Short mmCIF file of C-alpha atoms and ligand atoms in Angstrom, two decimals:
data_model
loop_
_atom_site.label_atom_id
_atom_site.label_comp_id
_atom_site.label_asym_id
_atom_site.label_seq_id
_atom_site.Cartn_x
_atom_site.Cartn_y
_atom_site.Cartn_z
CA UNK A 176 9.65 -18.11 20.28
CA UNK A 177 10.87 -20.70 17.52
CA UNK A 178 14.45 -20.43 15.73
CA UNK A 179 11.96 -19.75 12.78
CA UNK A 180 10.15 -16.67 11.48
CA UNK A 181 8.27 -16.76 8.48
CA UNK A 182 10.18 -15.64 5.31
CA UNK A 183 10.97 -12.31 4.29
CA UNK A 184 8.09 -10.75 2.21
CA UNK A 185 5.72 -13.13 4.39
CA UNK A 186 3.31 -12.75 6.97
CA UNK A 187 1.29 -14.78 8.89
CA UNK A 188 -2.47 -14.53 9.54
CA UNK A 189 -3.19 -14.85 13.26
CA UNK A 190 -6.74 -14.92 14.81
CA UNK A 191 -8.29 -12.06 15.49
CA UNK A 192 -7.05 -10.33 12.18
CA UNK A 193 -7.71 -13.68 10.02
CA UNK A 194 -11.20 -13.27 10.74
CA UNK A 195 -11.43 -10.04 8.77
CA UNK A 196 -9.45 -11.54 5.76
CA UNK A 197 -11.95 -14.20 5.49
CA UNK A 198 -14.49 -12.01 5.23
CA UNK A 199 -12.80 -9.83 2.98
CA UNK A 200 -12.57 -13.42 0.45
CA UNK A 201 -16.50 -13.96 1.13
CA UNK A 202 -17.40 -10.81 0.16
CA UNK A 203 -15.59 -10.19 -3.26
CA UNK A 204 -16.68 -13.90 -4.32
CA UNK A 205 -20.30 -13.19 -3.42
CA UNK A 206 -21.34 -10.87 -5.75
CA UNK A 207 -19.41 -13.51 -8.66
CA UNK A 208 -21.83 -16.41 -6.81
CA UNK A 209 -24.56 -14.76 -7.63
CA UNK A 210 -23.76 -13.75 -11.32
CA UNK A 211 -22.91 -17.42 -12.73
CA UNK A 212 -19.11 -17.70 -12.23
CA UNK A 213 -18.56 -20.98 -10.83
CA UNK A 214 -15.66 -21.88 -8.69
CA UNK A 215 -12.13 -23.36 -9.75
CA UNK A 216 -9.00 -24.84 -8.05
CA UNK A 217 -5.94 -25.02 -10.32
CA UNK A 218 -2.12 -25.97 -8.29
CA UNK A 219 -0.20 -23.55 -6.79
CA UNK A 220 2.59 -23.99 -9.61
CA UNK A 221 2.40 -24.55 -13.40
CA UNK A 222 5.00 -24.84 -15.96
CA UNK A 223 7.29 -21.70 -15.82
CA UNK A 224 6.28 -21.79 -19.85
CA UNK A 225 2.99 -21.30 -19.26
CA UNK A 226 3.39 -17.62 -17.87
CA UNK A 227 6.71 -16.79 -19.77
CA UNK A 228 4.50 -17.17 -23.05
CA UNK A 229 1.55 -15.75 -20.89
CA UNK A 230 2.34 -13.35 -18.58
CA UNK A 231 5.20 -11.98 -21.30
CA UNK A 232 8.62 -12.88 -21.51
CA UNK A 233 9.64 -9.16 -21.14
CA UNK A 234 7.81 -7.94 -18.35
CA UNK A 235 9.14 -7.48 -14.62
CA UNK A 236 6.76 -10.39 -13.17
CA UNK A 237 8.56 -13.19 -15.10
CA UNK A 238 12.25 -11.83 -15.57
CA UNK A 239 12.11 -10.55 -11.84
CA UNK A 240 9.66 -11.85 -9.58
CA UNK A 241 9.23 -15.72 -10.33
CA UNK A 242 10.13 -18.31 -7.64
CA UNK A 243 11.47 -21.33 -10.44
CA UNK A 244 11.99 -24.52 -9.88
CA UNK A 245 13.90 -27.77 -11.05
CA UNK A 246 11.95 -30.72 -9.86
CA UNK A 247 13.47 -33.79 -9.27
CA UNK A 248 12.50 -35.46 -12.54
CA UNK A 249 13.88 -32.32 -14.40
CA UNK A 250 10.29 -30.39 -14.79
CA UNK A 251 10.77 -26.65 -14.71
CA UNK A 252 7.62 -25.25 -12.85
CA UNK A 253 6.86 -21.83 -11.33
CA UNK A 254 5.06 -21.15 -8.43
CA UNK A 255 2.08 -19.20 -9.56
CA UNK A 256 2.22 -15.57 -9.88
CA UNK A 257 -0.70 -14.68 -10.44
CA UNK A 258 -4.04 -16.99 -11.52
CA UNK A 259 -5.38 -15.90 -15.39
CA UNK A 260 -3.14 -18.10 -17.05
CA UNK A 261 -3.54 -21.34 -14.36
CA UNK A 262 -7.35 -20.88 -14.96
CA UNK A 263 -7.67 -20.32 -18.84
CA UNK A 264 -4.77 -23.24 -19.26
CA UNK A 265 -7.41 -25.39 -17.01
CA UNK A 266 -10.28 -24.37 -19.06
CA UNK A 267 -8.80 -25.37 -22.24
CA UNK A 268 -7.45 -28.95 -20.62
CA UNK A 269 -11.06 -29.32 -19.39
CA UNK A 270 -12.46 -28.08 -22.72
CA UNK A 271 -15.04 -26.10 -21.00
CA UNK A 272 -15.25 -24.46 -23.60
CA UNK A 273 -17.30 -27.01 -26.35
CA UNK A 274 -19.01 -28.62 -22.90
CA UNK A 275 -21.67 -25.59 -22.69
CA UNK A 276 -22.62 -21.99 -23.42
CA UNK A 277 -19.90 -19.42 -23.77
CA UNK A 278 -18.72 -17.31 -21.74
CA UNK A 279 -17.61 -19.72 -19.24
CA UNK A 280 -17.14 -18.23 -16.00
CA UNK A 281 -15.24 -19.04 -13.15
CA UNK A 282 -14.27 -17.18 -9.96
CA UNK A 283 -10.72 -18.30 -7.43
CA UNK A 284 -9.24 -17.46 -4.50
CA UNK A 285 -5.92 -18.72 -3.33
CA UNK A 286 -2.28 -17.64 -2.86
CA UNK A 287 0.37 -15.93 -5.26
CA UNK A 288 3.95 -15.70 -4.88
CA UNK A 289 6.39 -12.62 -6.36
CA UNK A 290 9.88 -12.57 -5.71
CA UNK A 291 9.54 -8.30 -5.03
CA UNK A 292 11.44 -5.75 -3.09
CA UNK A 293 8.95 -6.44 0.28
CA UNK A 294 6.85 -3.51 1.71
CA UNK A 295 4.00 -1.96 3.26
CA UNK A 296 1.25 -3.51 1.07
CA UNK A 297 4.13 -5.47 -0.99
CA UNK A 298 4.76 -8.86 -0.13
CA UNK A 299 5.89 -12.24 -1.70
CA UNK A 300 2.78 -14.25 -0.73
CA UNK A 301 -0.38 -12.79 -1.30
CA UNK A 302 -3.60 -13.76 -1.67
CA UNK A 303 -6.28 -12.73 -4.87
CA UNK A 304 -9.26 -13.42 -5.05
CA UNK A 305 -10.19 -13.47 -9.50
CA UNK A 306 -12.72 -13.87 -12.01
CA UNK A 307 -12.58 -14.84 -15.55
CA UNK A 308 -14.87 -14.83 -18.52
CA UNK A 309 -13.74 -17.15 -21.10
CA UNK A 310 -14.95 -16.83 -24.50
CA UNK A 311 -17.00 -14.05 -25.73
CA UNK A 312 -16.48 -10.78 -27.04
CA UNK A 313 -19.11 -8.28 -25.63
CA UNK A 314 -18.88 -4.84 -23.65
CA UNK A 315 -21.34 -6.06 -20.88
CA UNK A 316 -19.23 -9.00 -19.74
CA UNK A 317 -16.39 -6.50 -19.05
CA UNK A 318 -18.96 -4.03 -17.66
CA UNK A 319 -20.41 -6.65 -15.68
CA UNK A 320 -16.97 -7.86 -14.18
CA UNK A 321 -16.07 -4.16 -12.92
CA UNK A 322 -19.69 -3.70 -11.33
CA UNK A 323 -19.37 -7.10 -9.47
CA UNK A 324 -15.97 -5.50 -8.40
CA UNK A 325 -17.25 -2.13 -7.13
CA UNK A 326 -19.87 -3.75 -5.71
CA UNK A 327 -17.98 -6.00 -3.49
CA UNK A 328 -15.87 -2.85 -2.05
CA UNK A 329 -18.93 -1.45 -1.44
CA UNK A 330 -20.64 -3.95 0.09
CA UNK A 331 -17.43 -3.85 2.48
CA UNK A 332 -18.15 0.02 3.19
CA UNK A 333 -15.14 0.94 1.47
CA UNK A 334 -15.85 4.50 -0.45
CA UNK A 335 -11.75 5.69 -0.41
CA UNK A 336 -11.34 4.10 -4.35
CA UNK A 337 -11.20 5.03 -8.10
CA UNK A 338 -11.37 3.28 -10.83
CA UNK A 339 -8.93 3.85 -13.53
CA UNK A 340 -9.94 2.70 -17.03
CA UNK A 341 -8.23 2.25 -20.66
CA UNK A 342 -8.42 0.65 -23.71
CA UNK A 343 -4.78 -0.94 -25.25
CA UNK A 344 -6.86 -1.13 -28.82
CA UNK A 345 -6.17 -5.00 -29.90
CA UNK A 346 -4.29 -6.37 -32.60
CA UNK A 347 -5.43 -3.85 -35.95
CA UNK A 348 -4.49 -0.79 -34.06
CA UNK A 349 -2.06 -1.78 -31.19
CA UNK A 350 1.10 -2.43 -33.71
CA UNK A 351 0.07 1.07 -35.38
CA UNK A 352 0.03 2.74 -31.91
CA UNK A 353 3.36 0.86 -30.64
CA UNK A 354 5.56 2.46 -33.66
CA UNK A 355 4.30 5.72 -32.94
CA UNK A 356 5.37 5.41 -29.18
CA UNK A 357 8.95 3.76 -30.31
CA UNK A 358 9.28 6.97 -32.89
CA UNK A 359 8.64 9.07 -29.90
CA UNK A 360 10.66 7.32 -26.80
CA UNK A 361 13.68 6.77 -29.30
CA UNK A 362 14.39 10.44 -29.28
CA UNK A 363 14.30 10.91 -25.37
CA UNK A 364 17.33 10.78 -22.83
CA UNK A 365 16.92 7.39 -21.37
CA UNK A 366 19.03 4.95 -20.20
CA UNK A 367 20.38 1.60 -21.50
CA UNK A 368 17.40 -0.68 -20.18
CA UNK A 369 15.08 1.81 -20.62
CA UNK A 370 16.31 1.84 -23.85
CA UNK A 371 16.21 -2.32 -24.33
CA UNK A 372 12.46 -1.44 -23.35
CA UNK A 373 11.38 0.75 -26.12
CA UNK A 374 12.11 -2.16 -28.60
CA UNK A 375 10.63 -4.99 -26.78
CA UNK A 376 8.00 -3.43 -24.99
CA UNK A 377 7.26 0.56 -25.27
CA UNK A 378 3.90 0.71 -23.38
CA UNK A 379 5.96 -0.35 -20.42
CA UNK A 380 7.73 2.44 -20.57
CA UNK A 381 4.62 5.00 -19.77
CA UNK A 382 4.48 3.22 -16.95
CA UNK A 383 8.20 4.35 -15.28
CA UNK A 384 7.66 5.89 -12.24
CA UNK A 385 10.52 7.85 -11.70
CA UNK A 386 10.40 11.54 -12.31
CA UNK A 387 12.99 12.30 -14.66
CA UNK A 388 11.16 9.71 -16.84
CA UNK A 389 7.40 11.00 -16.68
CA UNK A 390 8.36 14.69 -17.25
CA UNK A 391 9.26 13.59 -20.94
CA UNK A 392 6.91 11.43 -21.37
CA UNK A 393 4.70 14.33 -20.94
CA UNK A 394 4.02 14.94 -25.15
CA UNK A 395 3.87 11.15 -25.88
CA UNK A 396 1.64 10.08 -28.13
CA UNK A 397 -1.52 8.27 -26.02
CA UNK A 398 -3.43 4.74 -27.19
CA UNK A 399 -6.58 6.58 -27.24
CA UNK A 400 -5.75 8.89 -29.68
CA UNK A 401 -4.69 5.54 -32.12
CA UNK A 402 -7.70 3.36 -31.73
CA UNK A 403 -9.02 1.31 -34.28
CA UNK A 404 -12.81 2.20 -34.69
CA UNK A 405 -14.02 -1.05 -33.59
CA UNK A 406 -11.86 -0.80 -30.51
CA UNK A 407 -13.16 2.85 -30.21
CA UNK A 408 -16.92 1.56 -30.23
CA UNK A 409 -16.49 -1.09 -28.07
CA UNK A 410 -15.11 0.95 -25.24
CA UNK A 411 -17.90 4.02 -25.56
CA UNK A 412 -19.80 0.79 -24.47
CA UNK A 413 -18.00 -0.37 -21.75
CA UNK A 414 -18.34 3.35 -20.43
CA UNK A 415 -21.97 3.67 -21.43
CA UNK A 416 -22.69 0.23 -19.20
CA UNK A 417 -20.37 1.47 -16.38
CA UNK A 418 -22.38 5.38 -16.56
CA UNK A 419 -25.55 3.55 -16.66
CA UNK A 420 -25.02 1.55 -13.53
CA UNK A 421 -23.55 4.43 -11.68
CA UNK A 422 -20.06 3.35 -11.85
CA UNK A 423 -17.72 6.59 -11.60
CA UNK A 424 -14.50 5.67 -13.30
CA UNK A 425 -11.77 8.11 -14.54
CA UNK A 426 -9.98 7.79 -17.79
CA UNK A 427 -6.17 7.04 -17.63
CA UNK A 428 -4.47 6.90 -21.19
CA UNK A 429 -1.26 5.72 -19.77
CA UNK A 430 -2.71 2.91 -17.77
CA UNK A 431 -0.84 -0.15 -19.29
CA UNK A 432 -0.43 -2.34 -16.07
CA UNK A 433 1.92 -5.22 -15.52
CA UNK A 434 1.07 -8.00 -17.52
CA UNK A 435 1.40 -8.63 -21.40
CA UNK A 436 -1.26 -10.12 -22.43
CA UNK A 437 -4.26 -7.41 -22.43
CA UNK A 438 -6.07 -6.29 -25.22
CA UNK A 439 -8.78 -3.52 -25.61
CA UNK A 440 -10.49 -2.49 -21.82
CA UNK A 441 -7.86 -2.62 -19.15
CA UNK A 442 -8.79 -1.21 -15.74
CA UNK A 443 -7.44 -1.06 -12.24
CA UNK A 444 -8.85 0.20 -8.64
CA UNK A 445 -6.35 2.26 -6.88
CA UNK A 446 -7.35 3.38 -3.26
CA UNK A 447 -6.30 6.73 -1.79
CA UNK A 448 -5.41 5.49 1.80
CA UNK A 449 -2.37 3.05 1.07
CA UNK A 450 0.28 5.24 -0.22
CA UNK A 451 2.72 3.55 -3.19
CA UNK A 452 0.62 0.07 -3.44
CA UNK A 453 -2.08 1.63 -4.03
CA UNK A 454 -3.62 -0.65 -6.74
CA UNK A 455 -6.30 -3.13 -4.63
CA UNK A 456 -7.28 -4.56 -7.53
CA UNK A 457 -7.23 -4.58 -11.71
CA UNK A 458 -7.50 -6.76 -14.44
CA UNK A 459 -9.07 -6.20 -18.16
CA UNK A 460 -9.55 -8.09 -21.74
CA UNK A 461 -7.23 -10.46 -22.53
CA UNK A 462 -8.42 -11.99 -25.81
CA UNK A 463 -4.74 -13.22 -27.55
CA UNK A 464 -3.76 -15.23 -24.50
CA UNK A 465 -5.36 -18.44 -24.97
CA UNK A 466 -3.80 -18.34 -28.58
CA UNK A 467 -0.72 -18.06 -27.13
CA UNK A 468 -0.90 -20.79 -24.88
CA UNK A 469 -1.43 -22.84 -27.73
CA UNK A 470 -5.95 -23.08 -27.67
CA UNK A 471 -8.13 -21.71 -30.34
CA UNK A 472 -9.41 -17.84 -30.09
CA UNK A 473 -11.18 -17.11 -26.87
CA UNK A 474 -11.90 -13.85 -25.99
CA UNK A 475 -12.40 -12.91 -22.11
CA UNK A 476 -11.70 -10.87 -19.65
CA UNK A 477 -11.11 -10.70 -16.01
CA UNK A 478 -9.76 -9.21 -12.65
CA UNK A 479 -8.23 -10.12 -9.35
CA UNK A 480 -8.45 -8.28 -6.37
CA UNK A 481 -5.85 -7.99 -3.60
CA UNK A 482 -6.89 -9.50 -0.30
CA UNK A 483 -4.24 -8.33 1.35
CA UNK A 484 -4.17 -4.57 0.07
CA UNK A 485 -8.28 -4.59 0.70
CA UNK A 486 -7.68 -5.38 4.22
CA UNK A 487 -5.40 -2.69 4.29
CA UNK A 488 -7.81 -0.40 2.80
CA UNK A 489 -10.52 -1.35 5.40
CA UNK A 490 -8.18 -0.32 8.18
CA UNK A 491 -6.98 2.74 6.25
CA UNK A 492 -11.18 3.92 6.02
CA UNK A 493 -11.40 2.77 10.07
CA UNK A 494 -13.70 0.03 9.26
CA UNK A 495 -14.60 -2.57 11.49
CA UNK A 496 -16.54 -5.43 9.19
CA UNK A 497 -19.06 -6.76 11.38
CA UNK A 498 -18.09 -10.47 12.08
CA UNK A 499 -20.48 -13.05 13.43
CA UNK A 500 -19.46 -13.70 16.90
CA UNK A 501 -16.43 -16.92 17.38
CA UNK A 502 -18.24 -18.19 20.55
CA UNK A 503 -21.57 -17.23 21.82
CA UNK A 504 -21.73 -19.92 25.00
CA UNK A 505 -19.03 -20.82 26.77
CA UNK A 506 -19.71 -23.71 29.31
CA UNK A 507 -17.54 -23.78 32.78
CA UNK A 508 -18.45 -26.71 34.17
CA UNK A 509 -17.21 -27.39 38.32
CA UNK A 510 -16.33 -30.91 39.06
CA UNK A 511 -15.83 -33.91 37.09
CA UNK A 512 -19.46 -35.07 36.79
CA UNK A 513 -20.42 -31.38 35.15
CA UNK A 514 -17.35 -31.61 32.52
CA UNK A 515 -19.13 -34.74 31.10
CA UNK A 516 -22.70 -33.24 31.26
CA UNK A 517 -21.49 -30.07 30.29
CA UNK A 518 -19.26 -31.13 27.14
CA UNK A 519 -22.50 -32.97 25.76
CA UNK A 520 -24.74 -30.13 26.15
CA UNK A 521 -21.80 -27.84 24.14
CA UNK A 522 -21.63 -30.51 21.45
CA UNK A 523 -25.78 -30.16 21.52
CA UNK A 524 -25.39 -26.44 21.32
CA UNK A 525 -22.61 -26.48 18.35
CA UNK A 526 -25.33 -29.38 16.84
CA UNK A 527 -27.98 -26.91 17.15
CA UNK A 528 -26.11 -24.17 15.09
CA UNK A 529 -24.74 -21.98 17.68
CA UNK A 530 -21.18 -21.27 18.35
CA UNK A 531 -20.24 -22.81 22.17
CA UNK A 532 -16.87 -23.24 23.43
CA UNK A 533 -16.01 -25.35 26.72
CA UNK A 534 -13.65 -24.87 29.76
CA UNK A 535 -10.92 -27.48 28.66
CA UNK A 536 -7.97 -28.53 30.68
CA UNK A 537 -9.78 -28.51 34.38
CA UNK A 538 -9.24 -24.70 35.15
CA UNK A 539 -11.39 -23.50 38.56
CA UNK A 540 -14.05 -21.26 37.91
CA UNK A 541 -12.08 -17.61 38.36
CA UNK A 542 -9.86 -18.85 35.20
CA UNK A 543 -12.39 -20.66 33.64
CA UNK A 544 -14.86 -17.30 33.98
CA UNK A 545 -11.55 -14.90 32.32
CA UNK A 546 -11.74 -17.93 29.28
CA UNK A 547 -15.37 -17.19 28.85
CA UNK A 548 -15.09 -13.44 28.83
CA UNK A 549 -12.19 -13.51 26.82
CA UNK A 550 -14.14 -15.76 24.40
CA UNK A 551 -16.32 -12.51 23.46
CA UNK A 552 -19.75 -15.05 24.38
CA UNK A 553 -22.75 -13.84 25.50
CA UNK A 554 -23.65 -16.59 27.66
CA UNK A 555 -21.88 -18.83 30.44
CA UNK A 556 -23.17 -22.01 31.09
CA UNK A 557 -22.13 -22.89 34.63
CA UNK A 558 -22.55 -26.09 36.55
CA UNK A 559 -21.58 -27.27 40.32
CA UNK A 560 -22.17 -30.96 41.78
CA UNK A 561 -25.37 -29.66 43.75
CA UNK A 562 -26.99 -27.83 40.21
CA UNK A 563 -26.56 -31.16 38.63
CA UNK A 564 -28.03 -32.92 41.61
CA UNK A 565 -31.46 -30.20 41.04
CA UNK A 566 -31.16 -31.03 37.55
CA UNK A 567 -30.02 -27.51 36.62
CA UNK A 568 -27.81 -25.51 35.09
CA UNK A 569 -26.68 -22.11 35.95
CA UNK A 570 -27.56 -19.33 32.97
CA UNK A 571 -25.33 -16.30 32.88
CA UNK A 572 -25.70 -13.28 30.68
CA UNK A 573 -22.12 -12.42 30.21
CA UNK A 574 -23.10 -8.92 29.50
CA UNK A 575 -25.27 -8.00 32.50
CA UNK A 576 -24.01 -10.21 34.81
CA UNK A 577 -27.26 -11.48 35.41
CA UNK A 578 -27.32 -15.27 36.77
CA UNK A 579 -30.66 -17.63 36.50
CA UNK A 580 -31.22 -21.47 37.30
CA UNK A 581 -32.78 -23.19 34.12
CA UNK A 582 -33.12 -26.67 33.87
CA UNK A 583 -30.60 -28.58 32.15
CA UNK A 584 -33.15 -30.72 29.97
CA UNK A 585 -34.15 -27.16 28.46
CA UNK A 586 -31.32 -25.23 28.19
CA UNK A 587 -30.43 -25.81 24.50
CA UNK A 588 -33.92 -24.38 23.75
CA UNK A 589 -33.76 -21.27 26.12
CA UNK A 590 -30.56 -20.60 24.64
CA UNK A 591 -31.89 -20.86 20.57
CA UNK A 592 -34.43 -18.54 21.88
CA UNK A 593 -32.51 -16.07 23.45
CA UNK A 594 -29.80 -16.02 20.92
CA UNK A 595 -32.11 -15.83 17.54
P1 LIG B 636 -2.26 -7.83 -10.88
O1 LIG B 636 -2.58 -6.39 -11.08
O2 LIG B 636 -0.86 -8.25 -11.08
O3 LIG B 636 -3.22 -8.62 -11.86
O4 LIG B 636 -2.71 -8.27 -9.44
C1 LIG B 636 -4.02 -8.00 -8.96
C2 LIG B 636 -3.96 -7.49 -7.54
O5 LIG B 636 -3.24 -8.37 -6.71
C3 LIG B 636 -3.23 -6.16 -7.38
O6 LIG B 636 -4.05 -5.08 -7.71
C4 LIG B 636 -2.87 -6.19 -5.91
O7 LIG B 636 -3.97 -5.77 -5.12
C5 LIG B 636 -2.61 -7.66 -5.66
N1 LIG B 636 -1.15 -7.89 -5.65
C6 LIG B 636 -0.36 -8.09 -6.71
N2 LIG B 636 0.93 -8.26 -6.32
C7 LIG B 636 0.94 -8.16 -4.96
C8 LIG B 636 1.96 -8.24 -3.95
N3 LIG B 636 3.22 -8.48 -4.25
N4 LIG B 636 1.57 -8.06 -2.65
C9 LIG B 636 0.29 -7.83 -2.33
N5 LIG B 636 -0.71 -7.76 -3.23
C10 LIG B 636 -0.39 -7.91 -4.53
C11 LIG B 636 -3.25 -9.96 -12.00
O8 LIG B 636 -2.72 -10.72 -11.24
C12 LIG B 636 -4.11 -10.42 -13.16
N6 LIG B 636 -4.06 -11.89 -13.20
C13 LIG B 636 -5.53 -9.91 -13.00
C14 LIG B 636 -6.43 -10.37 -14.11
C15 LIG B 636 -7.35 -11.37 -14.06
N7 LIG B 636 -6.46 -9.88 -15.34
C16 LIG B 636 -7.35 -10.53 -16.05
N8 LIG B 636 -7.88 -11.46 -15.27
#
């Protein structure tokens, strides 16, 4: 034990487990691999400006949950709290945009850091992995981004999810909606900052989770009732895409979610098994936001999904992802001329594409046998002074316990063969 844990809100990941969470990261990118998104790296922190003018000045993730910093030459940055803004500010330095054919897509994976109340499922570094379309205005590319996402739960066997979908109408008939909402909220009991809320942001408020609150919100007037008929059109779309590849989804008026700068379809995957964090995953259209970051008018749209929370959700379902195996050989060698034949023929193996493991730090062969079982391999390569001398090697199936002599000049091959 160290004087040090890791910090509150903070875990770390620990073989086995980490195994599962890199899997969980390989499959939600490999659906985006195979649909054009191409990969991108931005820092782990940006200018705190870049998500107070992003994100929105007025929502919980940047008056709450930022970790700021001074740096030494008086920059004010932010580690990142979540990834849209990072990758459309890189976009725009890049100008992706004029280089080629819009959208540009790009796909991430990396850490996150919120300053929240930590707990089950809530923590101050997570990881996400994201996808954004940059630049184009078109029902399919938002259909398509939810069907990559369903399909990479499912392709992890999760079936415990729903997906929640809205539209927040965009600039024509969001203003016209937002008055109606303030009219309404204005004349409810509420208290002082829920108060502040209704004036600088009211669809917020739908989004109060406390009971007292809902129950009036009960008769408040609902986005889809206000949209624009362009906005209206374009989301019968979305749905009509999402129907048409067999996407369930169900409709949720009041889904506003956490971030300011969505416009038209906004979604989020909730899943049934993880009590209050439920949400594994959401994004939607964001087509003001690289406007306000000070580029020219790019619509897109995007999502990030929660590593963390999916992981959860895999244990919550009971399921096991099948991993390839960590070690499938594990050489024991006896006696200091073996180690050196031995440790060749495991860098030969590990050459040769399979996953081999050695005996290190001279155990005898009843600890060096626990190693190899413990290892999970289905082989032991074992050698002794008087093998060597036949020019063999000992072959043991780990599983059957079943030892044979092969000779050493062969072994790599037997074992390719027997391990295919
Ligand atoms: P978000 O809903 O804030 O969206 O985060 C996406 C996912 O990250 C959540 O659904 C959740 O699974 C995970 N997550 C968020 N906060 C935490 C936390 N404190 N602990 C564990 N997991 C967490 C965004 O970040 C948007 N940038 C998504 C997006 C991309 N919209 C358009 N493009």
């Amino acid at each position: 034990m160290s004087t040090f844990s890791a910090p509150k809100g903070t875990y770390d990941l620990l073989p086995p487990d980490s195994a599962t969470f890199l899997a969980v990261r390989e499959a939600i990118s490999a659906p985006l691999k195979r649909s054009g998104y191409g990969y991108v790296e931005t820092p782990g922190f940006e200018q705190v400006e870049l998500f107070s003018r992003g994100v929105g000045e007025s929502t919980d993730i940047v008056t709450k949950e930022m970790y700021t910093l001074t740096t030494k030459g008086g920059d004010q940055l932010a580690l990142r709290p979540e990834g849209t803004a990072s990758v459309l500010r890189a976009a725009l330095q890049a100008n992706l945009h004029k280089a080629g054919v819009l959208p540009v897509k790009l796909w991430y994976s990396g850490s996150y850091y919120r300053y929240e109340r930590p707990q089950a499922g809530r923590y101050r570094h997570f990881s996400q992995v994201g996808a954004e379309a940059i630049g184009a205005e078109d029902p399919a590319l938002d259909a398509e981004l939810i069907i990559l996402a369903v399909d990479a739960y499912t392709s992890l066997g999760l079936s415990n999810f729903r997906l929640l979908l809205n539209s927040l109408g965009d600039k024509v008939c969001r203003p016209v909606y937002r008055a109606a909402l303030q009219d309404f909220l204005r004349a409810l009991d509420l208290d002082e900052e829920t108060r502040r809320r209704i004036e600088i942001n009211p669809l917020r408020v739908l989004d109060d989770k406390r009971e007292a609150v809902q129950k009036q919100l009960a008769g408040a007037p609902l986005i889809a009732d206000h949209l624009c008929e362009a906005c209206k059109a374009y989301h019968e779309q979305v749905r009509e895409l999402l129907t048409a590849a067999g996407v369930r989804y169900e409709d949720d008026p009041k889904l506003v979610r956490g971030l300011d700068y969505y416009t038209r379809t906004t979604f989020e995957f909730v899943h049934d098994g993880l009590g209050s964090q439920s949400a594994v995953g959401g994004g939607g259209r964001y087509d003001g936001l690289s406007e306000m970051i000070g580029g020219p008018a790019l619509p897109s749209v995007g999502w990030a999904l929660g590593v963390d929370r999916t992981v959860l959700a895999l244990k919550a379902e009971g399921i096991e992802l099948e991993l390839p195996p960590a070690t499938q050989v594990f050489a024991v060698p006896l006696g200091e001329e073996a180690r050196r034949v031995l440790f060749a023929t495991v860098t030969e193996l590990r050459r040769a594409g399979i996953a081999a493991d050695f005996a290190f730090g001279g155990k005898g062969l009843k600890n060096a046998m626990k190693s190899a079982n413990r290892s999970g391999a289905r082989f032991a390569v074992i050698a002794g002074e008087r093998d060597l001398t036949e020019g063999v090697v000992q072959l043991k199936n780990l599983e059957s316990g079943e030892q044979i002599p092969v000779a050493l000049d062969t072994v790599v091959a037997e074992l390719q063969a027997k391990l295919a």
